[in-house]
Coordinates of C-alpha atoms and ligand atoms in Angstrom, one line a residue:
M1 CA 129.0 107.4 95.0
I2 CA 129.7 104.9 92.3
Q3 CA 128.9 101.3 93.2
K4 CA 130.6 98.5 91.4
T5 CA 128.3 95.6 90.6
E6 CA 129.8 92.2 89.6
P7 CA 128.1 89.4 87.7
A8 CA 126.3 87.2 90.2
G9 CA 126.8 83.7 88.9
S10 CA 123.9 82.8 91.1
L11 CA 122.1 84.4 94.1
A12 CA 121.2 82.5 97.3
G13 CA 120.2 83.3 100.9
T14 CA 117.5 84.7 103.1
I15 CA 116.8 88.3 103.7
Q16 CA 114.3 90.4 105.7
M17 CA 112.6 93.0 103.5
P18 CA 112.9 96.7 104.5
P19 CA 109.7 98.1 106.0
D20 CA 107.1 99.3 103.4
K21 CA 107.5 102.9 102.5
S22 CA 103.9 103.7 101.5
I23 CA 102.5 102.2 104.7
S24 CA 105.1 103.9 106.9
H25 CA 104.1 107.3 105.6
R26 CA 100.5 106.6 106.1
A27 CA 100.8 105.2 109.6
A28 CA 102.7 108.3 110.7
M29 CA 100.2 110.7 109.2
F30 CA 97.2 108.9 110.4
A31 CA 98.7 108.6 113.9
A32 CA 99.3 112.4 113.8
I33 CA 95.6 113.2 113.1
S34 CA 94.2 110.8 115.7
S35 CA 93.9 112.3 119.2
E36 CA 95.8 109.7 121.2
I37 CA 99.2 107.9 121.2
S38 CA 99.9 105.4 118.4
I39 CA 102.8 103.0 118.2
I40 CA 104.2 102.1 114.8
D41 CA 106.4 99.0 114.8
N42 CA 108.9 98.4 112.0
Y43 CA 108.8 102.0 110.7
S44 CA 111.0 102.5 107.7
S45 CA 114.4 104.1 108.3
A46 CA 114.6 105.1 104.6
A47 CA 114.9 108.7 103.7
D48 CA 111.4 109.3 102.3
P49 CA 109.4 108.1 105.4
Q50 CA 111.9 110.0 107.6
S51 CA 110.9 113.1 105.7
T52 CA 107.3 112.5 106.7
L53 CA 108.4 112.3 110.4
S54 CA 110.4 115.5 110.2
C55 CA 107.4 117.4 108.6
L56 CA 105.1 116.1 111.3
R57 CA 107.5 117.3 114.0
Q58 CA 107.6 120.7 112.3
L59 CA 103.8 120.7 112.6
G60 CA 104.0 120.3 116.4
V61 CA 103.5 116.5 116.6
S62 CA 105.5 114.6 119.2
V63 CA 107.4 111.8 117.4
Q64 CA 109.7 109.5 119.4
Q65 CA 111.7 107.1 117.4
T66 CA 113.6 104.2 119.0
G67 CA 115.1 102.0 116.4
N68 CA 112.3 100.9 114.1
R69 CA 109.6 101.7 116.7
V70 CA 107.9 105.1 116.5
E71 CA 105.6 106.6 119.1
I72 CA 103.4 109.4 117.9
K73 CA 101.2 111.6 120.1
G74 CA 98.3 112.5 117.8
V75 CA 97.2 116.1 117.9
G76 CA 93.8 115.5 116.3
R77 CA 92.6 117.0 113.0
D78 CA 92.6 120.6 114.4
G79 CA 95.8 120.5 116.5
F80 CA 98.6 121.2 114.1
K81 CA 100.7 124.3 114.7
K82 CA 101.9 126.6 112.0
P83 CA 105.5 125.6 111.2
D84 CA 108.4 128.0 111.7
S85 CA 110.0 127.0 108.4
P86 CA 109.0 125.4 105.1
L87 CA 108.0 121.7 105.4
N88 CA 110.8 119.9 103.7
C89 CA 109.5 116.8 101.9
G90 CA 112.9 115.9 100.4
N91 CA 112.5 113.5 97.5
S92 CA 109.2 112.2 98.7
G93 CA 106.1 112.6 96.4
T94 CA 104.0 110.7 98.9
T95 CA 105.0 113.1 101.8
M96 CA 104.1 116.1 99.7
R97 CA 100.9 114.9 98.1
L98 CA 99.3 113.3 101.1
L99 CA 100.4 115.8 103.7
A100 CA 99.3 118.7 101.4
G101 CA 95.8 117.1 101.6
I102 CA 95.9 117.2 105.3
V103 CA 97.5 120.6 106.0
S104 CA 95.6 122.5 103.3
A105 CA 92.3 121.1 104.6
A106 CA 93.4 121.9 108.2
G107 CA 94.1 125.4 107.0
I108 CA 97.7 125.5 108.2
E109 CA 99.6 128.4 106.7
C110 CA 102.8 126.9 105.5
E111 CA 105.1 126.3 102.5
M112 CA 106.0 122.8 101.3
V113 CA 109.3 122.3 99.5
G114 CA 111.3 119.4 98.1
D115 CA 114.5 118.6 96.4
D116 CA 115.2 119.3 92.7
S117 CA 113.5 116.1 91.6
L118 CA 110.3 116.7 93.7
S119 CA 110.2 120.3 92.6
S120 CA 110.0 119.3 89.0
R121 CA 107.1 116.9 89.5
T122 CA 103.6 118.1 88.8
M123 CA 101.5 119.0 91.8
K124 CA 98.7 120.3 89.6
R125 CA 96.9 117.0 90.0
I126 CA 96.4 117.7 93.7
I127 CA 96.1 121.5 93.6
E128 CA 93.0 121.3 91.4
P129 CA 90.8 119.1 93.5
L130 CA 92.0 120.7 96.8
K131 CA 91.0 124.1 95.4
Q132 CA 87.6 122.7 94.4
M133 CA 87.2 121.6 98.0
G134 CA 87.9 125.2 99.2
A135 CA 91.5 124.7 100.4
S136 CA 93.9 127.5 99.8
I137 CA 96.9 126.0 98.0
D138 CA 99.0 127.1 95.0
G139 CA 102.4 126.3 93.6
R140 CA 105.1 127.8 91.5
D141 CA 103.5 128.3 88.0
H142 CA 100.3 126.9 89.6
E143 CA 101.9 123.5 89.2
F144 CA 105.1 122.9 91.1
A145 CA 106.6 123.0 94.6
P146 CA 107.2 125.2 96.6
L147 CA 103.5 124.9 97.5
K148 CA 101.9 127.8 99.4
I149 CA 99.1 126.8 101.7
G150 CA 96.8 129.1 103.6
L151 CA 93.8 129.4 105.8
N152 CA 90.4 128.3 104.4
S153 CA 86.8 128.9 105.4
G154 CA 85.8 125.2 105.5
I155 CA 86.1 122.1 103.4
K156 CA 83.4 121.5 100.8
P157 CA 82.5 117.9 99.8
I158 CA 83.2 116.9 96.2
R159 CA 82.5 113.9 94.1
Y160 CA 85.8 113.3 92.4
P161 CA 86.3 110.8 89.5
L162 CA 90.0 110.2 89.6
P163 CA 91.5 111.4 86.2
I164 CA 94.7 109.4 86.8
A165 CA 95.0 106.0 88.5
S166 CA 97.2 107.4 91.3
A167 CA 97.1 106.3 95.0
Q168 CA 98.8 109.6 96.0
L169 CA 96.0 111.7 94.4
K170 CA 93.3 109.4 95.7
S171 CA 94.7 109.6 99.2
C172 CA 95.3 113.3 99.1
V173 CA 91.6 114.0 98.3
L174 CA 90.3 111.4 100.8
L175 CA 92.6 112.9 103.6
A176 CA 91.3 116.4 102.8
G177 CA 87.8 114.9 102.9
L178 CA 88.3 114.0 106.5
F179 CA 88.1 117.7 107.4
G180 CA 84.6 118.3 105.7
E181 CA 81.3 118.0 107.5
K182 CA 79.7 116.2 104.5
P183 CA 81.3 113.2 102.8
T184 CA 83.8 113.7 99.9
E185 CA 83.5 110.9 97.4
V186 CA 86.3 109.6 95.2
V187 CA 85.4 107.4 92.2
E188 CA 88.2 105.0 91.3
T189 CA 87.8 102.9 88.1
V190 CA 91.3 101.4 88.0
Q191 CA 92.5 100.0 91.3
S192 CA 95.6 101.7 92.8
R193 CA 97.2 100.8 96.2
D194 CA 94.5 100.8 98.9
H195 CA 96.5 101.4 102.1
T196 CA 94.7 104.6 102.9
E197 CA 91.2 103.2 102.7
R198 CA 92.3 100.0 104.5
L199 CA 94.1 101.6 107.4
L200 CA 91.5 104.2 107.9
N201 CA 88.6 101.8 107.4
L202 CA 86.9 104.2 105.0
K203 CA 83.5 103.4 103.6
S204 CA 83.5 102.1 100.0
E205 CA 81.0 100.6 97.7
A206 CA 80.9 99.2 94.2
Y207 CA 80.3 102.0 91.6
G208 CA 79.9 101.1 87.9
S209 CA 82.9 99.0 87.1
G210 CA 84.9 100.6 89.9
K211 CA 84.5 101.8 93.5
L212 CA 83.3 104.9 95.3
I213 CA 85.2 105.7 98.5
Q214 CA 84.1 108.2 101.1
S215 CA 85.6 110.3 103.8
S216 CA 84.3 113.0 106.2
R217 CA 84.9 114.5 109.6
S218 CA 82.6 111.8 111.1
D219 CA 85.2 109.1 110.3
V220 CA 86.8 108.2 113.6
I221 CA 90.6 108.0 113.4
P222 CA 91.6 105.7 116.3
A223 CA 95.0 105.6 117.8
Q224 CA 96.3 102.3 116.4
S225 CA 99.1 99.9 116.9
Y226 CA 100.5 99.7 113.4
A227 CA 102.8 96.9 112.2
V228 CA 104.5 97.8 109.0
P229 CA 105.0 94.8 106.6
G230 CA 108.1 94.3 104.4
D231 CA 108.1 96.4 101.2
F232 CA 106.8 94.4 98.2
S233 CA 108.4 97.0 95.9
A234 CA 111.8 96.2 97.4
A235 CA 111.1 92.5 97.2
A236 CA 110.4 92.9 93.5
F237 CA 114.1 93.4 92.8
W238 CA 114.9 90.0 94.3
L239 CA 112.0 88.3 92.6
V240 CA 113.6 89.3 89.3
A241 CA 117.2 88.8 90.3
S242 CA 116.6 85.3 91.5
S243 CA 114.5 84.5 88.4
I244 CA 117.1 85.6 85.9
N245 CA 120.2 84.2 87.5
P246 CA 120.8 80.4 87.1
E247 CA 120.8 78.1 90.1
S248 CA 119.5 80.9 92.4
K249 CA 117.2 80.5 95.4
L250 CA 116.2 83.4 97.6
S251 CA 113.9 83.5 100.6
L252 CA 112.3 86.8 101.5
K253 CA 110.8 87.3 104.9
H254 CA 107.7 89.2 105.9
V255 CA 106.8 90.6 102.5
G256 CA 103.6 92.8 102.2
M257 CA 101.2 91.0 99.9
N258 CA 98.4 93.5 99.7
P259 CA 96.6 92.5 96.4
S260 CA 96.6 96.2 95.2
R261 CA 100.4 96.1 95.3
T262 CA 101.4 92.6 94.0
G263 CA 100.8 93.0 90.3
A264 CA 104.5 92.3 89.6
F265 CA 104.2 89.0 91.4
H266 CA 101.4 87.8 89.1
I267 CA 103.1 89.2 86.0
L268 CA 106.2 87.3 86.8
E269 CA 104.2 84.2 87.6
E270 CA 102.6 84.5 84.2
M271 CA 106.0 84.8 82.7
G272 CA 106.9 81.5 84.3
A273 CA 108.7 82.5 87.5
N274 CA 109.0 79.9 90.3
F275 CA 107.6 81.2 93.5
E276 CA 106.5 79.6 96.8
I277 CA 104.4 81.5 99.3
S278 CA 104.5 80.4 103.0
N279 CA 103.6 81.7 106.4
S280 CA 100.7 83.9 105.1
T281 CA 99.4 86.0 107.9
F282 CA 98.5 89.7 108.7
A283 CA 100.6 92.6 110.0
G284 CA 97.8 94.7 111.4
K285 CA 95.4 95.2 108.5
E286 CA 97.9 94.2 105.8
P287 CA 98.5 90.7 104.5
V288 CA 102.2 89.5 104.6
A289 CA 103.9 86.2 103.7
D290 CA 107.4 84.7 103.1
L291 CA 108.4 84.2 99.5
T292 CA 110.9 81.7 98.0
I293 CA 112.0 82.3 94.4
T294 CA 114.2 80.1 92.3
S295 CA 115.6 80.6 88.8
A296 CA 113.2 80.2 85.9
N297 CA 113.0 80.3 82.1
L298 CA 110.9 83.3 81.5
N299 CA 108.3 83.8 78.7
P300 CA 107.6 87.2 77.2
I301 CA 104.4 89.1 78.1
N302 CA 102.0 91.6 76.7
L303 CA 101.1 93.7 79.8
D304 CA 97.5 94.6 80.3
P305 CA 97.5 98.4 80.7
K306 CA 94.9 98.0 83.5
L307 CA 97.6 96.3 85.6
I308 CA 100.0 99.3 85.4
P309 CA 98.9 101.1 88.6
N310 CA 99.3 97.8 90.4
C311 CA 102.9 97.4 89.4
I312 CA 103.9 101.0 88.8
D313 CA 107.0 101.0 91.0
E314 CA 108.0 97.5 89.9
L315 CA 107.9 98.2 86.1
P316 CA 111.6 99.2 85.9
V317 CA 112.7 95.9 87.3
L318 CA 110.1 94.0 85.3
M319 CA 111.7 95.6 82.2
V320 CA 114.9 93.9 83.3
A321 CA 113.1 90.5 83.6
M322 CA 111.7 91.0 80.1
C323 CA 115.2 91.3 78.6
F324 CA 115.8 87.7 79.6
A325 CA 112.4 86.3 78.4
D326 CA 112.2 84.3 75.3
G327 CA 110.8 86.8 72.8
K328 CA 109.0 90.2 72.5
S329 CA 107.3 91.8 75.6
V330 CA 105.2 94.9 75.3
I331 CA 104.4 97.5 78.0
S332 CA 101.8 100.2 77.2
G333 CA 99.7 102.6 79.1
A334 CA 102.6 103.4 81.4
E335 CA 103.0 107.2 80.7
E336 CA 102.8 107.8 84.5
L337 CA 106.4 106.5 84.7
R338 CA 107.5 109.7 83.1
H339 CA 106.2 111.6 86.2
K340 CA 108.2 109.7 88.9
E341 CA 111.5 110.7 90.6
T342 CA 112.9 110.9 87.1
D343 CA 111.3 110.1 83.7
R344 CA 111.6 106.3 84.4
L345 CA 110.7 105.3 80.8
S346 CA 113.6 107.3 79.3
A347 CA 116.0 106.4 82.2
M348 CA 115.3 102.7 81.8
A349 CA 115.6 102.9 78.0
E350 CA 119.0 104.5 78.6
I351 CA 120.1 101.8 81.1
L352 CA 118.9 98.9 78.9
T353 CA 120.4 100.3 75.8
A354 CA 123.7 100.9 77.5
S355 CA 123.7 97.2 78.4
G356 CA 123.1 96.2 74.8
A357 CA 119.4 95.1 75.2
E358 CA 117.2 95.4 72.2
I359 CA 114.3 97.7 73.1
E360 CA 112.0 100.3 71.5
L361 CA 111.0 103.3 73.7
K362 CA 107.4 104.4 73.2
K363 CA 105.5 107.5 74.5
D364 CA 103.7 105.3 77.0
G365 CA 105.8 102.2 77.3
M366 CA 108.4 100.0 75.8
V367 CA 108.8 97.0 73.5
I368 CA 111.6 94.6 74.8
Y369 CA 113.0 91.9 72.6
G370 CA 114.1 89.4 75.2
D371 CA 116.7 86.6 74.9
P372 CA 117.3 84.0 77.6
Q373 CA 121.0 84.1 76.6
F374 CA 121.3 87.9 76.8
T375 CA 124.5 88.9 78.5
P376 CA 124.5 92.6 79.4
R377 CA 127.7 94.4 78.5
P378 CA 129.5 96.1 81.4
A379 CA 128.6 99.8 81.6
R380 CA 128.4 102.8 83.9
F381 CA 124.7 103.1 84.5
K382 CA 123.1 106.5 85.3
S383 CA 120.6 106.3 88.1
H384 CA 119.5 110.0 87.7
H385 CA 119.4 110.0 91.5
D386 CA 116.4 107.7 91.3
H387 CA 116.5 104.8 93.8
R388 CA 114.5 102.4 91.6
M389 CA 116.7 103.1 88.5
A390 CA 119.9 102.4 90.6
M391 CA 118.4 99.1 91.9
A392 CA 117.1 98.0 88.5
A393 CA 120.5 98.6 86.9
A394 CA 122.2 96.6 89.6
V395 CA 119.8 93.6 89.0
L396 CA 120.6 93.9 85.3
A397 CA 124.3 93.9 86.0
T398 CA 124.1 90.6 88.0
R399 CA 123.8 88.9 84.6
G400 CA 126.6 91.0 83.0
S401 CA 129.8 89.8 81.3
G402 CA 131.9 91.9 83.6
L403 CA 132.0 94.6 86.3
S404 CA 129.4 97.4 85.9
E405 CA 129.0 100.6 87.8
V406 CA 126.0 102.4 89.1
E407 CA 126.2 106.2 89.5
D408 CA 124.7 108.0 92.5
A409 CA 124.2 104.7 94.1
E410 CA 123.6 106.2 97.5
C411 CA 120.1 107.1 96.3
T412 CA 118.9 103.6 97.2
A413 CA 118.6 105.0 100.7
I414 CA 115.4 106.7 99.6
S415 CA 113.5 103.4 100.0
Y416 CA 116.0 100.6 100.7
P417 CA 119.1 101.6 102.8
D418 CA 120.5 98.1 102.9
F419 CA 120.1 97.3 99.2
W420 CA 123.9 97.1 98.4
T421 CA 124.7 95.2 101.5
H422 CA 122.0 92.6 100.7
L423 CA 123.1 92.4 97.1
H424 CA 126.7 91.6 98.1
Q425 CA 125.5 89.2 100.7
L426 CA 123.4 87.2 98.2
I427 CA 125.9 87.0 95.3
Q428 CA 127.4 83.6 95.3
S429 CA 130.2 83.9 92.7
Ligands
LIG501 C1 102.6 105.7 96.2 C2 101.9 105.7 95.1 C3 102.5 105.6 93.7 C4 103.9 105.1 93.8 C5 104.7 105.8 94.9 C6 104.0 105.6 96.2 C7 101.8 105.9 97.5 O1 102.5 106.9 93.1 O2 104.6 105.3 92.6 O3 106.0 105.3 95.0 O4 102.4 105.6 98.5 O5 100.7 106.2 97.4 P1 101.2 107.4 92.3 O6 100.0 107.2 93.1 O7 101.4 108.8 91.9 O8 101.2 106.5 91.1

């Protein structure tokens, strides 16, 4: 589907953020490995978290969904059944990487498959530590889905210094660690999102300049009432859209404000964005708040590479913000973007260049020569079937000189099914 996106003039209104994708996945998986019934309120209806639910059903877990409320009857760590057909993870890297940690440690013979994008993303990063732990797992060319998972003769503990700052990798190893008699230890030197540790209450301690996190069979996984906050990564599109469009004011309700996720908030604040935080509270173990954002004159920024894992999913839309800052912004240390649903560095370079922005693409980042007067030229933007590319292009187009188009626009349903409705609701022109 091609979506037409008009210049906004300004944006105004109040919207409820879609439920957080990362937390939805985790709540469902953790509920499945507990031994009782858990209720998850505000579960995401987006395609990725729905892939997690369908994989759990295939593994014999009872999942009842009524609107955004999901009831899961946990089967315990040893209660999964061998699925009759391959577990289909769709487009979802989190489903494949986290669930592979669980099913390979549980020794469930199965195959895990995904769509073309997921099948081209490396799984070597999880295959290696899982093999070290004694799990039986391999992939096409020892690297890609389909993954083949088999029986094992017990999970051995490892001490694993994370070679990449990836929450999916960290979570995969910690979840496999839950099946070992002795603690598995993950050493994290650069903070990535901490939902797994937080929701499972895993032990962690300071270790050098980072953290050592532990998991083992003795960790109790209680049935919980989960309340999923609004997705900060979805909110980021509006933080930028409202900042770059004159006379705009947006209120976003119930946004997840976990400090390991809100790097983009602080980056935009440093760039001069105008934010107000209100109604700070907790949704279960996760902090949430309402945010109000008004237009701002943005300054350029030289991003600290250590912040990259904290804003990895928001970088594409931050690049859009940088196009309207008054001078040169630099992103480096962001090579991980090349391993997402598409190569997001190249895809964003293509989108920004098509709009007439002045940028230089680097191996691990981008230099963006911003201009507050920049007026993107109307273009047909390629999303490469990547939800975050489609939404970043749409935000860019709100400042355009005419009607733009976004290709494969339906891919926003991967994380934010109401994105286009919200955009059209908020545009004031
Ligand atoms: C996620 C972690 C990030 C992020 C992805 C969701 C998660 O991936 O990009 O959208 O839920 O753990 P990496 O951990 O591979 O960086």
